[in-house]
Coordinates of C-alpha atoms in Angstrom, one line a residue:
M16 CA 0.0 0.2 0.1
S17 CA 1.5 3.3 -1.4
T18 CA 0.9 6.5 1.1
A19 CA 1.3 9.4 -0.5
T20 CA 3.3 12.4 1.7
T21 CA 1.9 16.0 2.0
P22 CA 6.1 18.0 1.4
S23 CA 7.9 20.1 3.9
V24 CA 7.7 23.6 2.4
N25 CA 10.6 24.8 0.0
G26 CA 10.6 26.9 -2.8
Q27 CA 9.5 24.7 -5.3
I28 CA 5.9 24.7 -3.0
V29 CA 6.0 28.0 -2.9
A30 CA 5.9 29.0 -6.2
L31 CA 3.5 26.4 -7.7
A32 CA 1.3 27.4 -5.0
H33 CA 2.1 31.4 -5.7
Y34 CA 2.0 31.2 -9.5
A35 CA -1.3 29.3 -9.1
T36 CA -3.5 31.8 -7.7
K37 CA -1.7 34.4 -9.2
A38 CA -3.5 33.2 -12.2
V39 CA -6.3 32.6 -11.3
L40 CA -6.3 36.4 -10.0
E41 CA -4.7 37.5 -13.8
Q42 CA -8.1 35.7 -14.8
A43 CA -10.4 37.6 -12.8
L44 CA -8.0 41.0 -14.0
A45 CA -8.2 40.3 -17.4
S46 CA -11.5 40.0 -17.8
V47 CA -12.0 43.7 -17.2
G48 CA -9.0 44.4 -18.9
L49 CA -6.3 44.6 -16.5
T50 CA -3.0 43.1 -16.4
Y51 CA -1.7 42.1 -12.5
L52 CA 0.9 45.0 -12.7
Q53 CA -1.6 47.4 -13.6
S54 CA -3.8 46.3 -10.3
L55 CA -0.8 46.9 -7.9
S56 CA -0.1 50.2 -9.7
M57 CA -4.2 51.2 -9.7
N58 CA -3.9 50.0 -6.1
F59 CA -0.8 51.1 -4.9
T60 CA -2.0 54.8 -5.9
A61 CA -5.4 53.8 -4.3
A62 CA -3.5 53.3 -1.2
Q63 CA -1.9 57.0 -1.2
G64 CA -4.8 58.1 -1.3
G65 CA -5.9 58.3 -5.1
S66 CA -2.8 60.2 -5.9
A67 CA 1.1 59.4 -6.2
T68 CA 4.1 60.1 -7.5
R69 CA 5.0 57.8 -10.1
E70 CA 8.5 56.9 -8.8
S71 CA 6.6 56.4 -5.4
I72 CA 4.1 53.6 -7.4
T73 CA 7.1 51.8 -9.6
G74 CA 9.7 52.0 -6.5
R75 CA 7.1 50.1 -4.6
L76 CA 6.3 47.4 -7.9
Q77 CA 9.8 47.2 -8.1
E78 CA 11.4 46.2 -4.3
A79 CA 7.8 43.8 -3.9
L80 CA 8.2 42.0 -7.3
K81 CA 12.0 42.8 -7.5
I82 CA 11.9 43.7 -11.2
E83 CA 13.7 46.1 -13.5
E84 CA 12.9 50.3 -13.5
A85 CA 11.3 49.3 -17.0
A86 CA 8.6 46.3 -16.2
A87 CA 7.7 48.8 -13.4
L88 CA 7.2 51.8 -15.4
A89 CA 5.2 50.4 -18.0
P90 CA 1.7 49.6 -16.2
V91 CA 1.6 53.2 -14.9
S92 CA 2.6 54.3 -18.2
E93 CA 0.0 52.1 -20.0
L94 CA -3.0 53.4 -17.3
L95 CA -2.2 56.6 -18.2
R96 CA -2.8 55.8 -21.7
A97 CA -5.7 54.1 -21.5
G98 CA -7.5 57.0 -18.8
L99 CA -7.6 55.8 -15.9
L100 CA -4.9 57.4 -14.3
E101 CA -3.9 60.8 -15.2
A102 CA -1.1 63.6 -14.9
A103 CA -1.8 66.2 -11.3
D104 CA 0.0 68.4 -10.0
G105 CA 4.2 68.0 -10.6
S106 CA 5.7 64.9 -10.7
V107 CA 1.5 63.8 -8.9
I108 CA -0.7 61.4 -10.6
R109 CA -3.9 60.3 -9.4
L110 CA -6.4 58.1 -10.5
T111 CA -9.7 59.2 -12.6
E112 CA -12.4 58.4 -11.8
H113 CA -13.0 55.4 -14.5
G114 CA -9.7 54.3 -12.7
R115 CA -11.4 54.4 -9.2
A116 CA -14.3 53.1 -9.8
L117 CA -12.2 49.8 -11.5
Q118 CA -10.2 49.2 -8.3
E119 CA -12.4 49.4 -6.5
E120 CA -14.4 46.8 -8.0
T121 CA -11.2 44.8 -8.6
S122 CA -9.6 45.6 -5.4
G123 CA -11.6 42.4 -3.9
Y124 CA -10.8 39.7 -6.1
G125 CA -8.1 38.9 -4.4
A126 CA -9.8 38.3 -1.0
A127 CA -12.4 36.6 -3.0
I128 CA -9.2 34.1 -4.6
A129 CA -7.6 33.5 -0.8
A130 CA -10.8 33.0 0.9
R131 CA -11.8 30.1 -1.9
V132 CA -8.1 28.4 -2.1
Y133 CA -7.5 29.0 2.1
A134 CA -10.7 27.8 3.1
G135 CA -11.1 24.7 5.5
F136 CA -7.3 25.8 7.0
T137 CA -7.7 26.3 10.3
P138 CA -6.3 29.8 11.9
E139 CA -3.4 27.6 13.7
E140 CA -1.9 26.4 10.1
L141 CA -2.3 29.8 8.1
A142 CA -0.8 31.9 11.5
T143 CA 2.4 29.0 11.4
A144 CA 2.2 28.7 7.1
G145 CA 1.8 32.7 7.7
R146 CA 4.9 33.2 9.8
V147 CA 7.7 30.9 8.3
L148 CA 6.9 32.8 5.2
S149 CA 8.0 35.9 6.6
V150 CA 10.4 35.2 7.7
V151 CA 11.6 33.0 4.6
T152 CA 10.6 36.4 3.1
A153 CA 12.5 39.2 5.4
R154 CA 15.9 36.7 5.4
A155 CA 16.1 37.0 0.7
N156 CA 15.4 40.9 1.6
A157 CA 18.3 40.3 3.3
E158 CA 20.8 38.5 1.1
L159 CA 19.7 40.8 -1.4
A160 CA 20.5 43.5 -0.2
G161 CA 24.2 42.2 0.9
E162 CA 23.3 41.7 4.3
Q163 CA 24.7 38.7 6.4
S164 CA 21.6 36.8 8.5

């Protein structure tokens, strides 16, 4: 009799879970014409009261996703061209009325997806996974910054 064992957490397991859930979110975002990076850019802008500098938005994308500046600038430029963001004063850009409405609509997509895919886990299981992954993230960020752990 063969018994399947649950694998220990490792980079591959984490990546597979991340990419699977991200694909579900990307599918939902595509239904309203947004990409993942565009959605994050709109969320970052909304989190700053609906307006932010291009540099603060792209900086958050670069830091969070470990991407190059050009990759972080692209979704902001796309949102400006689409009329979901607009130039305000100086280097500040803001969500347009349509952009704010779309951001409000899509901001709940991730929470709804998480509720479905995390269903059935106890709060303790989720807390343990959260603690482990937070430490792994902090250690990896420290290595990227050249710090010794």
